[in-house]
Short mmCIF file of C-alpha atoms and ligand atoms in Angstrom, two decimals:
data_model
loop_
_atom_site.label_atom_id
_atom_site.label_comp_id
_atom_site.label_asym_id
_atom_site.label_seq_id
_atom_site.Cartn_x
_atom_site.Cartn_y
_atom_site.Cartn_z
CA UNK H 1 0.00 0.00 0.00
CA UNK H 2 1.30 3.48 -0.84
CA UNK H 3 2.12 5.65 2.12
CA UNK H 4 -0.40 8.26 1.03
CA UNK H 5 -3.11 5.68 1.71
CA UNK H 6 -1.45 3.85 4.55
CA UNK H 7 -1.03 7.00 6.64
CA UNK H 8 -4.26 8.74 5.78
CA UNK H 9 -5.88 9.66 9.11
CA UNK H 10 -9.08 7.64 9.53
CA UNK H 11 -11.03 9.54 12.15
CA UNK H 12 -11.71 13.20 12.80
CA UNK H 13 -9.72 12.93 16.03
CA UNK H 14 -6.62 11.69 14.21
CA UNK H 15 -6.62 14.59 11.80
CA UNK H 16 -3.76 16.89 12.59
CA UNK H 17 -3.45 19.33 9.75
CA UNK H 18 -6.94 20.79 9.77
CA UNK H 19 -7.63 20.10 13.39
CA UNK H 20 -9.99 23.02 13.89
CA UNK H 21 -12.07 22.11 10.86
CA UNK H 22 -12.22 18.50 12.03
CA UNK H 23 -13.45 19.51 15.46
CA UNK H 24 -16.09 21.77 13.94
CA UNK H 25 -17.31 18.97 11.72
CA UNK H 26 -17.58 16.76 14.74
CA UNK H 27 -19.86 19.26 16.41
CA UNK H 28 -21.90 19.44 13.27
CA UNK H 29 -22.77 15.76 13.16
CA UNK H 30 -23.53 15.45 16.83
CA UNK H 31 -26.31 17.94 16.28
CA UNK H 32 -28.52 15.65 14.25
CA UNK H 33 -29.49 17.86 11.39
CA UNK H 34 -26.39 18.06 9.23
CA UNK H 35 -26.55 20.59 6.39
CA UNK H 36 -25.30 20.04 2.85
CA UNK H 37 -21.58 20.66 2.71
CA UNK H 38 -19.30 22.11 0.08
CA UNK H 39 -15.57 21.47 0.56
CA UNK H 40 -13.21 23.50 -1.57
CA UNK H 41 -9.45 23.96 -1.70
CA UNK H 42 -6.32 23.21 -3.74
CA UNK H 43 -5.26 19.67 -4.73
CA UNK H 44 -3.71 17.43 -2.11
CA UNK H 45 -4.79 19.68 0.75
CA UNK H 46 -6.72 16.97 2.57
CA UNK H 47 -10.35 17.46 1.52
CA UNK H 48 -11.05 13.84 0.82
CA UNK H 49 -9.38 12.75 4.01
CA UNK H 50 -11.65 15.02 6.03
CA UNK H 51 -14.74 13.89 4.17
CA UNK H 52 -14.01 10.20 4.70
CA UNK H 53 -13.35 10.82 8.39
CA UNK H 54 -16.63 12.71 8.58
CA UNK H 55 -18.53 9.81 7.00
CA UNK H 56 -16.97 7.51 9.53
CA UNK H 57 -18.07 9.80 12.31
CA UNK H 58 -21.62 9.71 10.93
CA UNK H 59 -21.96 6.02 10.17
CA UNK H 60 -19.19 4.23 12.02
CA UNK H 61 -17.03 1.56 10.42
CA UNK H 62 -19.66 0.66 7.87
CA UNK H 63 -18.73 3.80 5.93
CA UNK H 64 -15.46 2.11 5.04
CA UNK H 65 -17.00 -1.03 3.62
CA UNK H 66 -17.31 0.26 0.11
CA UNK H 67 -18.06 -1.51 -3.12
CA UNK H 68 -16.84 -0.30 -6.48
CA UNK H 69 -19.46 -0.57 -9.17
CA UNK H 70 -19.54 0.26 -12.82
CA UNK H 71 -23.10 1.25 -13.35
CA UNK H 72 -25.18 2.11 -16.33
CA UNK H 73 -28.15 4.41 -16.10
CA UNK H 74 -30.86 4.53 -18.70
CA UNK H 75 -32.10 8.05 -18.87
CA UNK H 76 -34.73 9.81 -20.83
CA UNK H 77 -33.14 12.65 -22.73
CA UNK H 78 -36.04 14.32 -24.44
CA UNK H 79 -36.78 12.35 -27.60
CA UNK H 80 -34.50 9.39 -27.04
CA UNK H 81 -33.14 7.35 -24.20
CA UNK H 82 -29.42 7.13 -23.60
CA UNK H 83 -27.15 4.94 -21.54
CA UNK H 84 -24.68 6.58 -19.22
CA UNK H 85 -21.86 4.67 -17.61
CA UNK H 86 -20.18 5.79 -14.43
CA UNK H 87 -18.06 4.28 -11.70
CA UNK H 88 -19.47 4.61 -8.21
CA UNK H 89 -18.16 3.79 -4.76
CA UNK H 90 -20.92 2.86 -2.38
CA UNK H 91 -21.42 1.78 1.23
CA UNK H 92 -24.73 1.10 2.94
CA UNK H 93 -24.98 4.78 3.78
CA UNK H 94 -23.32 6.69 1.03
CA UNK H 95 -22.55 6.82 -2.67
CA UNK H 96 -19.55 8.56 -4.13
CA UNK H 97 -18.99 9.52 -7.74
CA UNK H 98 -17.64 12.12 -10.14
CA UNK H 99 -20.60 13.01 -12.34
CA UNK H 100 -18.48 15.28 -14.52
CA UNK H 101 -16.98 12.07 -15.99
CA UNK H 102 -20.23 11.69 -17.91
CA UNK H 103 -19.24 14.67 -20.06
CA UNK H 104 -22.16 16.30 -21.83
CA UNK H 105 -24.62 13.98 -20.13
CA UNK H 106 -23.67 15.05 -16.63
CA UNK H 107 -26.97 16.70 -15.82
CA UNK H 108 -28.98 13.52 -16.37
CA UNK H 109 -26.73 11.60 -14.04
CA UNK H 110 -27.20 14.03 -11.21
CA UNK H 111 -31.00 13.88 -11.47
CA UNK H 112 -31.28 10.13 -11.88
CA UNK H 113 -29.03 9.25 -9.01
CA UNK H 114 -30.62 11.49 -6.49
CA UNK H 115 -34.06 10.26 -7.50
CA UNK H 116 -32.96 6.69 -7.13
CA UNK H 117 -31.39 7.33 -3.76
CA UNK H 118 -34.57 8.91 -2.54
CA UNK H 119 -36.42 5.70 -3.41
CA UNK H 120 -34.05 3.40 -1.53
CA UNK H 121 -33.68 5.04 1.81
CA UNK H 122 -31.81 3.03 4.41
CA UNK H 123 -33.70 2.13 7.57
CA UNK H 124 -31.87 2.80 10.77
CA UNK H 125 -31.86 0.61 13.86
CA UNK H 126 -34.89 2.28 15.37
CA UNK H 127 -36.89 1.51 12.26
CA UNK H 128 -36.90 5.13 11.18
CA UNK H 129 -36.00 6.02 7.66
CA UNK H 130 -32.57 7.59 7.66
CA UNK H 131 -30.82 9.61 5.05
CA UNK H 132 -28.07 8.75 2.65
CA UNK H 133 -25.07 10.82 1.80
CA UNK H 134 -24.25 11.54 -1.80
CA UNK H 135 -20.63 12.54 -2.24
CA UNK H 136 -19.93 14.30 -5.51
CA UNK H 137 -16.34 14.93 -6.56
CA UNK H 138 -15.17 17.66 -8.88
CA UNK H 139 -18.43 19.61 -8.88
CA UNK H 140 -16.51 22.55 -10.32
CA UNK H 141 -16.15 20.51 -13.51
CA UNK H 142 -19.91 20.05 -13.88
CA UNK H 143 -21.59 21.93 -16.68
CA UNK H 144 -23.83 24.84 -15.74
CA UNK H 145 -26.92 22.86 -16.74
CA UNK H 146 -25.86 20.05 -14.45
CA UNK H 147 -25.28 22.47 -11.61
CA UNK H 148 -28.74 23.95 -12.03
CA UNK H 149 -30.30 20.55 -12.15
CA UNK H 150 -28.35 19.60 -9.05
CA UNK H 151 -29.68 22.63 -7.27
CA UNK H 152 -33.30 21.80 -8.07
CA UNK H 153 -32.89 18.19 -7.05
CA UNK H 154 -31.21 19.32 -3.87
CA UNK H 155 -34.32 21.19 -2.84
CA UNK H 156 -36.77 18.52 -3.83
CA UNK H 157 -35.09 15.64 -2.06
CA UNK H 158 -33.34 17.33 0.81
CA UNK H 159 -35.29 15.20 3.30
CA UNK H 160 -33.81 12.01 1.88
CA UNK H 161 -30.25 12.77 1.23
CA UNK H 162 -27.40 14.97 2.29
CA UNK H 163 -24.95 16.18 -0.24
CA UNK H 164 -21.25 16.50 0.28
CA UNK H 165 -19.67 18.34 -2.60
CA UNK H 166 -15.97 18.54 -3.21
CA UNK H 167 -14.06 20.75 -5.62
CA UNK H 168 -10.88 22.74 -6.21
CA UNK H 169 -12.22 25.99 -7.52
CA UNK H 170 -15.32 27.28 -5.79
CA UNK H 171 -15.53 30.17 -8.23
CA UNK H 172 -16.78 27.64 -10.77
CA UNK H 173 -19.66 26.50 -8.58
CA UNK H 174 -22.82 28.50 -9.09
CA UNK H 175 -23.97 30.81 -6.34
CA UNK H 176 -27.29 28.96 -6.05
CA UNK H 177 -25.49 25.81 -4.94
CA UNK H 178 -22.95 27.57 -2.76
CA UNK H 179 -25.62 29.39 -0.84
CA UNK H 180 -27.44 26.15 -0.06
CA UNK H 181 -24.42 24.54 1.51
CA UNK H 182 -22.20 25.12 4.45
CA UNK H 183 -18.97 26.15 2.73
CA UNK H 184 -15.81 24.66 4.12
CA UNK H 185 -12.52 26.07 2.87
CA UNK H 186 -9.59 23.68 3.16
CA UNK H 187 -6.30 25.49 2.72
CA UNK H 188 -3.16 23.70 1.67
CA UNK H 189 -0.96 22.79 4.63
CA UNK H 190 2.07 25.06 5.01
CA UNK H 191 5.61 23.73 4.79
CA UNK H 192 5.92 23.36 8.52
CA UNK H 193 2.83 21.20 8.71
CA UNK H 194 4.08 19.11 5.81
CA UNK H 195 7.41 18.58 7.55
CA UNK H 196 5.54 17.41 10.63
CA UNK H 197 3.49 14.92 8.59
CA UNK H 198 6.68 13.61 6.95
CA UNK H 199 8.40 13.27 10.32
CA UNK H 200 5.43 11.32 11.61
CA UNK H 201 5.55 8.86 8.72
CA UNK H 202 9.32 8.46 8.98
CA UNK H 203 8.97 7.55 12.63
CA UNK H 204 6.36 4.93 11.85
CA UNK H 205 8.50 3.51 9.07
CA UNK H 206 11.57 3.64 11.29
CA UNK H 207 13.51 5.89 8.92
CA UNK H 208 16.28 8.31 9.78
CA UNK H 209 15.74 11.70 8.18
CA UNK H 210 18.89 13.83 7.77
CA UNK H 211 18.27 17.35 9.02
CA UNK H 212 16.70 19.61 6.43
CA UNK H 213 15.67 16.70 4.21
CA UNK H 214 11.97 16.84 5.02
CA UNK H 215 12.07 20.61 4.63
CA UNK H 216 13.47 20.25 1.12
CA UNK H 217 10.74 17.81 0.15
CA UNK H 218 8.13 20.16 1.60
CA UNK H 219 9.51 23.07 -0.34
CA UNK H 220 9.37 21.15 -3.62
CA UNK H 221 5.82 19.98 -3.00
CA UNK H 222 4.28 23.41 -3.58
CA UNK H 223 2.20 22.90 -0.42
CA UNK H 224 0.68 19.67 -1.74
CA UNK H 225 0.75 17.10 1.05
CA UNK H 226 0.03 14.14 -1.19
CA UNK H 227 2.86 15.15 -3.46
CA UNK H 228 5.24 15.46 -0.49
CA UNK H 229 4.37 12.02 0.86
CA UNK H 230 4.80 10.47 -2.58
CA UNK H 231 8.21 12.16 -2.94
CA UNK H 232 9.34 10.82 0.40
CA UNK H 233 8.39 7.32 -0.65
CA UNK H 234 10.15 7.69 -4.02
CA UNK H 235 13.30 8.89 -2.27
CA UNK H 236 13.10 5.91 0.07
CA UNK H 237 12.97 3.54 -2.89
CA UNK H 238 15.83 5.32 -4.63
CA UNK H 239 18.30 5.41 -1.84
CA UNK H 240 18.30 4.47 1.82
CA UNK H 241 19.87 5.51 4.16
CA UNK H 242 19.07 8.99 2.90
CA UNK H 243 21.97 11.32 2.30
CA UNK H 244 21.48 14.98 3.04
CA UNK H 245 22.47 15.89 -0.53
CA UNK H 246 20.15 13.38 -2.19
CA UNK H 247 18.14 15.02 -4.96
CA UNK H 248 14.37 15.04 -4.71
CA UNK H 249 13.32 13.65 -8.09
CA UNK H 250 10.84 15.78 -10.03
CA UNK H 251 7.89 14.10 -11.73
CA UNK H 252 8.66 12.75 -15.20
CA UNK H 253 6.24 15.09 -16.90
CA UNK H 254 7.68 18.08 -15.10
CA UNK H 255 11.14 17.23 -16.30
CA UNK H 256 9.76 16.84 -19.80
CA UNK H 257 8.20 20.30 -19.68
CA UNK H 258 11.42 21.78 -18.43
CA UNK H 259 13.09 20.33 -21.55
CA UNK H 260 10.42 21.89 -23.73
CA UNK H 261 11.11 25.25 -22.10
CA UNK H 262 14.81 24.93 -22.87
CA UNK H 263 14.03 24.01 -26.48
CA UNK H 264 11.91 27.11 -26.84
CA UNK H 265 14.53 29.38 -25.33
CA UNK H 266 17.25 28.01 -27.60
CA UNK H 267 15.56 28.51 -30.92
CA UNK H 268 12.48 30.37 -32.12
CA UNK H 269 11.48 29.05 -35.51
CA UNK H 270 8.66 27.21 -37.28
CA UNK H 271 10.79 24.09 -37.23
CA UNK H 272 11.26 24.25 -33.49
CA UNK H 273 7.55 24.97 -33.04
CA UNK H 274 6.81 21.79 -34.95
CA UNK H 275 9.10 19.78 -32.69
CA UNK H 276 7.49 21.27 -29.62
CA UNK H 277 4.08 20.29 -30.93
CA UNK H 278 5.13 16.66 -30.90
CA UNK H 279 6.20 16.94 -27.28
CA UNK H 280 3.00 18.67 -26.25
CA UNK H 281 1.01 15.86 -27.88
CA UNK H 282 3.06 13.40 -25.91
CA UNK H 283 2.04 15.07 -22.65
CA UNK H 284 -1.62 15.24 -23.62
CA UNK H 285 -1.61 11.55 -24.58
CA UNK H 286 -0.30 10.80 -21.10
CA UNK H 287 -3.34 12.54 -19.63
CA UNK H 288 -1.58 15.57 -18.21
CA UNK H 289 -4.37 18.19 -18.14
CA UNK H 290 -3.65 20.99 -20.64
CA UNK H 291 -3.99 23.81 -18.11
CA UNK H 292 -1.41 22.07 -15.92
CA UNK H 293 0.94 21.84 -18.91
CA UNK H 294 0.49 25.51 -19.66
CA UNK H 295 1.04 26.60 -16.07
CA UNK H 296 4.14 24.46 -15.70
CA UNK H 297 5.54 25.70 -18.98
CA UNK H 298 4.98 29.27 -17.81
CA UNK H 299 6.74 28.44 -14.55
CA UNK H 300 9.77 27.08 -16.39
CA UNK H 301 9.91 29.98 -18.85
CA UNK H 302 9.64 32.58 -16.09
CA UNK H 303 12.71 31.09 -14.44
CA UNK H 304 14.73 31.96 -17.53
CA UNK H 305 13.35 35.40 -18.38
CA UNK H 306 14.33 38.99 -17.71
CA UNK H 307 11.96 40.88 -15.45
CA UNK H 308 10.57 43.11 -18.16
CA UNK H 309 9.35 40.21 -20.28
CA UNK H 310 7.76 38.33 -17.40
CA UNK H 311 4.65 40.51 -17.24
CA UNK H 312 3.90 40.19 -20.88
CA UNK H 313 4.40 36.43 -20.92
CA UNK H 314 2.08 36.00 -17.93
CA UNK H 315 -0.54 37.97 -19.70
CA UNK H 316 -0.38 35.75 -22.76
CA UNK H 317 -0.49 32.60 -20.67
CA UNK H 318 -3.72 33.80 -19.06
CA UNK H 319 -5.06 34.83 -22.45
CA UNK H 320 -4.46 31.48 -24.14
CA UNK H 321 -5.61 29.42 -21.19
CA UNK H 322 -8.91 31.26 -21.30
CA UNK H 323 -9.25 30.58 -25.00
CA UNK H 324 -8.44 26.96 -24.38
CA UNK H 325 -11.44 26.75 -22.04
CA UNK H 326 -13.71 28.16 -24.68
CA UNK H 327 -12.36 25.95 -27.43
CA UNK H 328 -12.30 22.21 -27.85
CA UNK H 329 -8.81 21.31 -29.00
CA UNK H 330 -6.31 22.11 -26.29
CA UNK H 331 -3.32 21.53 -28.56
CA UNK H 332 -4.18 24.57 -30.74
CA UNK H 333 -4.06 26.90 -27.80
CA UNK H 334 -0.98 25.42 -26.22
CA UNK H 335 0.79 25.77 -29.52
CA UNK H 336 -0.52 29.31 -30.00
CA UNK H 337 0.98 30.22 -26.64
CA UNK H 338 4.34 28.77 -27.63
CA UNK H 339 4.25 30.61 -30.97
CA UNK H 340 3.33 33.85 -29.23
CA UNK H 341 6.12 33.40 -26.75
CA UNK H 342 8.63 32.75 -29.51
CA UNK H 343 7.64 35.91 -31.31
CA UNK H 344 7.72 38.08 -28.18
CA UNK H 345 11.05 36.64 -27.15
CA UNK H 346 12.63 36.94 -30.57
CA UNK H 347 11.51 40.56 -30.87
CA UNK H 348 13.06 41.20 -27.48
CA UNK H 349 16.34 39.57 -28.52
CA UNK H 350 16.50 41.59 -31.72
CA UNK H 351 15.72 44.84 -29.90
CA UNK H 352 18.36 44.13 -27.29
CA UNK H 353 21.20 42.60 -29.25
CA UNK H 354 20.36 43.64 -32.82
CA UNK G 1 -32.23 43.97 6.90
CA UNK G 2 -30.65 44.24 10.33
CA UNK G 3 -34.07 44.24 11.97
CA UNK G 4 -34.82 40.92 10.30
CA UNK G 5 -31.49 39.56 11.45
CA UNK G 6 -32.11 40.75 14.99
CA UNK G 7 -35.49 39.05 14.91
CA UNK G 8 -33.93 35.74 13.85
CA UNK G 9 -31.26 36.05 16.51
CA UNK G 10 -33.91 36.57 19.15
CA UNK G 11 -36.01 33.62 17.98
CA UNK G 12 -33.00 31.31 17.82
CA UNK G 13 -31.40 32.59 21.01
CA UNK G 14 -28.26 33.80 19.25
CA UNK G 15 -25.92 36.41 20.54
CA UNK G 16 -24.43 38.52 17.80
CA UNK G 17 -21.91 41.17 18.79
CA UNK G 18 -22.42 44.66 17.38
CA UNK G 19 -19.41 44.50 15.06
CA UNK G 20 -20.71 41.27 13.58
CA UNK G 21 -24.20 42.65 13.12
CA UNK G 22 -23.04 45.79 11.36
CA UNK G 23 -20.77 43.89 8.97
CA UNK G 24 -23.14 41.04 8.17
CA UNK G 25 -24.90 43.23 5.62
CA UNK G 26 -21.76 44.00 3.69
CA UNK G 27 -20.34 40.47 3.86
CA UNK G 28 -23.52 39.12 2.34
CA UNK G 29 -23.59 41.96 -0.17
CA UNK G 30 -27.10 42.89 0.90
CA UNK G 31 -28.49 39.46 0.07
CA UNK G 32 -30.77 38.40 2.91
CA UNK G 33 -30.75 34.72 2.11
CA UNK G 34 -26.99 34.71 2.10
CA UNK G 35 -26.93 36.58 5.40
CA UNK G 36 -29.26 34.05 6.98
CA UNK G 37 -27.20 31.14 5.62
CA UNK G 38 -24.04 32.62 7.13
CA UNK G 39 -25.79 33.18 10.40
CA UNK G 40 -27.10 29.62 10.52
CA UNK G 41 -23.75 28.14 9.50
CA UNK G 42 -21.91 30.13 12.15
CA UNK G 43 -24.46 29.11 14.77
CA UNK G 44 -24.01 25.43 13.84
CA UNK G 45 -20.25 25.57 14.05
CA UNK G 46 -19.54 28.04 16.78
CA UNK G 47 -22.57 27.92 19.05
CA UNK G 48 -24.86 30.73 20.08
CA UNK G 49 -22.23 33.43 20.61
CA UNK G 50 -21.16 34.66 17.21
CA UNK G 51 -18.34 37.08 16.45
CA UNK G 52 -17.36 38.77 13.22
CA UNK G 53 -14.49 36.31 12.79
CA UNK G 54 -16.92 33.39 12.94
CA UNK G 55 -19.10 34.96 10.27
CA UNK G 56 -16.16 35.60 8.00
CA UNK G 57 -14.94 32.05 8.31
CA UNK G 58 -18.26 30.60 7.13
CA UNK G 59 -18.71 33.16 4.38
CA UNK G 60 -16.51 33.33 1.34
CA UNK G 61 -15.28 36.75 2.29
CA UNK G 62 -11.54 37.24 2.36
CA UNK G 63 -10.20 38.96 5.49
CA UNK G 64 -9.34 42.63 4.91
CA UNK G 65 -5.73 42.13 6.01
CA UNK G 66 -5.25 39.62 3.21
CA UNK G 67 -6.66 42.01 0.61
CA UNK G 68 -4.52 44.88 1.85
CA UNK G 69 -1.35 42.78 1.93
CA UNK G 70 -2.07 41.62 -1.58
CA UNK G 71 -2.57 45.14 -2.85
CA UNK G 72 0.65 46.28 -1.23
CA UNK G 73 2.58 43.54 -3.00
CA UNK G 74 0.93 44.44 -6.30
CA UNK G 75 2.07 48.01 -5.90
CA UNK G 76 5.61 47.07 -4.91
CA UNK G 77 6.42 46.33 -8.53
CA UNK G 78 8.46 43.22 -7.83
CA UNK G 79 7.32 40.44 -10.12
CA UNK G 80 8.66 37.52 -8.13
CA UNK G 81 7.05 38.59 -4.89
CA UNK G 82 3.78 39.22 -6.71
CA UNK G 83 3.95 35.74 -8.19
CA UNK G 84 4.60 34.24 -4.78
CA UNK G 85 1.70 36.18 -3.29
CA UNK G 86 -0.63 34.80 -5.97
CA UNK G 87 0.65 31.28 -5.39
CA UNK G 88 0.05 31.50 -1.66
CA UNK G 89 -3.36 33.02 -2.20
CA UNK G 90 -4.42 30.06 -4.34
CA UNK G 91 -2.92 27.60 -1.83
CA UNK G 92 -5.07 29.17 0.87
CA UNK G 93 -8.07 28.16 -1.23
CA UNK G 94 -9.65 31.61 -1.34
CA UNK G 95 -12.18 32.03 -4.16
CA UNK G 96 -10.69 34.36 -6.76
CA UNK G 97 -14.02 35.62 -8.10
CA UNK G 98 -14.95 36.87 -4.65
CA UNK G 99 -11.51 38.36 -4.28
CA UNK G 100 -11.84 40.43 -7.45
CA UNK G 101 -14.92 42.08 -5.96
CA UNK G 102 -13.06 42.97 -2.81
CA UNK G 103 -9.99 44.08 -4.72
CA UNK G 104 -12.21 46.36 -6.77
CA UNK G 105 -13.57 48.01 -3.64
CA UNK G 106 -10.11 48.41 -2.16
CA UNK G 107 -8.78 50.00 -5.34
CA UNK G 108 -11.69 52.40 -5.68
CA UNK G 109 -11.10 53.55 -2.11
CA UNK G 110 -7.31 53.88 -2.41
CA UNK G 111 -5.95 57.47 -2.24
CA UNK G 112 -2.67 56.81 -3.96
CA UNK G 113 -4.05 55.68 -7.32
CA UNK G 114 -5.19 58.21 -9.92
CA UNK G 115 -8.70 58.12 -11.35
CA UNK G 116 -7.42 57.18 -14.75
CA UNK G 117 -5.46 54.26 -13.35
CA UNK G 118 -8.47 53.19 -11.31
CA UNK G 119 -10.53 53.10 -14.48
CA UNK G 120 -7.96 51.01 -16.29
CA UNK G 121 -7.56 48.57 -13.42
CA UNK G 122 -11.33 48.24 -13.16
CA UNK G 123 -11.50 47.33 -16.80
CA UNK G 124 -8.90 44.67 -16.23
CA UNK G 125 -10.83 43.30 -13.26
CA UNK G 126 -13.94 43.11 -15.38
CA UNK G 127 -12.14 41.15 -18.06
CA UNK G 128 -10.70 38.72 -15.54
CA UNK G 129 -14.11 38.22 -13.97
CA UNK G 130 -15.59 37.31 -17.33
CA UNK G 131 -12.76 34.86 -17.97
CA UNK G 132 -13.39 33.20 -14.61
CA UNK G 133 -17.06 32.83 -15.46
CA UNK G 134 -15.92 31.07 -18.63
CA UNK G 135 -13.98 28.68 -16.42
CA UNK G 136 -10.48 30.08 -16.87
CA UNK G 137 -7.73 29.15 -14.44
CA UNK G 138 -7.79 31.15 -11.20
CA UNK G 139 -4.03 31.34 -10.77
CA UNK G 140 -3.37 32.67 -14.25
CA UNK G 141 -6.18 35.21 -14.12
CA UNK G 142 -5.17 36.52 -10.74
CA UNK G 143 -1.54 36.72 -11.79
CA UNK G 144 -2.57 38.65 -14.87
CA UNK G 145 -4.63 41.08 -12.80
CA UNK G 146 -1.90 41.43 -10.25
CA UNK G 147 0.90 42.07 -12.71
CA UNK G 148 -1.10 44.43 -14.87
CA UNK G 149 -2.41 46.28 -11.83
CA UNK G 150 1.16 46.77 -10.89
CA UNK G 151 2.35 47.99 -14.23
CA UNK G 152 -0.73 50.12 -14.77
CA UNK G 153 -0.50 51.82 -11.44
CA UNK G 154 3.14 52.62 -11.87
CA UNK G 155 2.67 53.16 -15.62
CA UNK G 156 5.97 51.55 -16.48
CA UNK G 157 4.85 49.70 -19.48
CA UNK G 158 1.37 48.76 -20.61
CA UNK G 159 0.67 45.13 -21.24
CA UNK G 160 -0.74 44.95 -24.74
CA UNK G 161 -4.49 45.14 -24.70
CA UNK G 162 -6.24 42.56 -26.74
N1 LIG U 401 -4.63 15.68 8.40
C1 LIG U 401 -3.76 14.92 7.76
N2 LIG U 401 -2.72 14.38 8.41
C2 LIG U 401 -1.82 13.61 7.75
N3 LIG U 401 -1.90 13.31 6.44
C3 LIG U 401 -2.93 13.80 5.75
C4 LIG U 401 -3.91 14.65 6.35
N4 LIG U 401 -4.80 15.01 5.42
C5 LIG U 401 -4.40 14.43 4.27
N5 LIG U 401 -3.28 13.71 4.46
C6 LIG U 401 -2.53 13.00 3.41
O1 LIG U 401 -2.50 13.79 2.26
C7 LIG U 401 -2.95 13.06 1.12
C8 LIG U 401 -3.84 13.95 0.27
O2 LIG U 401 -5.05 14.20 0.92
P1 LIG U 401 -6.45 14.14 0.18
O3 LIG U 401 -6.53 12.98 -0.75
O4 LIG U 401 -7.47 14.24 1.24
O5 LIG U 401 -6.39 15.48 -0.65
P2 LIG U 401 -7.53 16.19 -1.51
O6 LIG U 401 -7.68 17.54 -0.93
O7 LIG U 401 -8.74 15.35 -1.61
O8 LIG U 401 -6.81 16.32 -2.90
P3 LIG U 401 -7.40 16.34 -4.40
O9 LIG U 401 -8.15 17.60 -4.55
O10 LIG U 401 -6.14 16.33 -5.22
O11 LIG U 401 -8.20 15.12 -4.57
C9 LIG U 401 -3.66 11.85 1.66
O12 LIG U 401 -3.30 10.73 0.92
C10 LIG U 401 -3.17 11.69 3.09
O13 LIG U 401 -2.22 10.66 3.17
MG1 LIG U 402 -9.03 13.79 -3.48
#
């Protein structure tokens, strides 16, 4: 088992990084009537960990007995009926899924599932009908239509189910949903907290950490706890005992993007642009999200640039990322950004050195 | 609005301090449903005695200190520290769309920015807001606002307008 899973705190009391949030959540479930919840925050901050601990607090150990199911829903989409396939994780008391995986059909999924859950309400020990929890991941990736349909269903069936919504960017969740939930912001742990988590794991694994080693991992993680724990485990596989000078390996795709950045800085020409296209395709094929590619490329380019060009390059990165959202083929916009950069940079070189 | 809030507090046995009461209206941007949601959320989490800090933590509002610190960094004109500020802001999980609203207010109120610059920055904020509605990346949009705010307000060099 990977350390990220092995050392995931199981109960609200074990949670150390967002202790205050955990304690508040505990209060919330002891008062019977739990509201809908919306968790938001950057990747690897610990949202899912908190949510799973919360479910355990609500339903005891049974919340952990989950079954993975690939399910197909037949839904009525106006004139025809369509089949939608989605993977769900379910226990007796909750269902988890990422409805945005259904792409354009996401709004049907949301409606169907909630309706179905309302029909099969669990019966608690006292013979009363209880409620189920529906955990929806990545609600910020849901289409607007799906979000509106979610909001209507939320009102209609609120007696039967509680929603727990999870997302990175709460700006992308419509106000109507946000205002019906208790919003819980989960900030990324700071480097100190990450170091503490790494120390804790090292103790459990009986590892000796040279001084400053955990701090270096934390610094490289960009405040992403999952990333930091994964790095620690990779380092452990690479070389143990650790040496204080041991390099913290970057992710493969990050190294690849850093190469692309060097290529771009070395030569600005149609030929080079063509070569870069091939590399960008390679990244996309390996399922690196295009906005992540663009942001990382910007990060690498900024490292190499003079201050006066930085502003302009940032502007164009924002500009092309926005266009990428509106368009359908990410590669066009990534390439447009590279071409734009080449032209800006070349003009700068000519102006400076003739 | 505050009479309605006071009524709810009385019915529910809540104790709202005066600072919290007077700010609730502005945090909820005059929206009564939002105000009531915040009140109820705070009551659930923090019990019957509610302070301004409690209200802010259940709302999406960004603490004033954070906005002011951000603005100061923007004005400093140092790209790398601005970039770091944006990075940290995103890591804190604050909603950027909400932040643009607050940044707008802070800029309008600022004494050390000329009217013309204010107008240009506001235009930029508007553009970024639209991009966010379209689903654009929060980090990149905020960085763009931050860096162009900086270069607009010191008028070093205009980023090309598109
Ligand atoms: N309070 C904590 N104490 C120690 N480790 C933690 C804590 N919270 C999370 N972790 C570790 O950090 C990792 C990432 O957490 P989690 O999966 O909850 O992040 P997330 O916010 O859901 O991220 P994403 O948005 O990328 O899905 C977990 O695998 C877990 O091992
Ligand atoms: Mg997760």
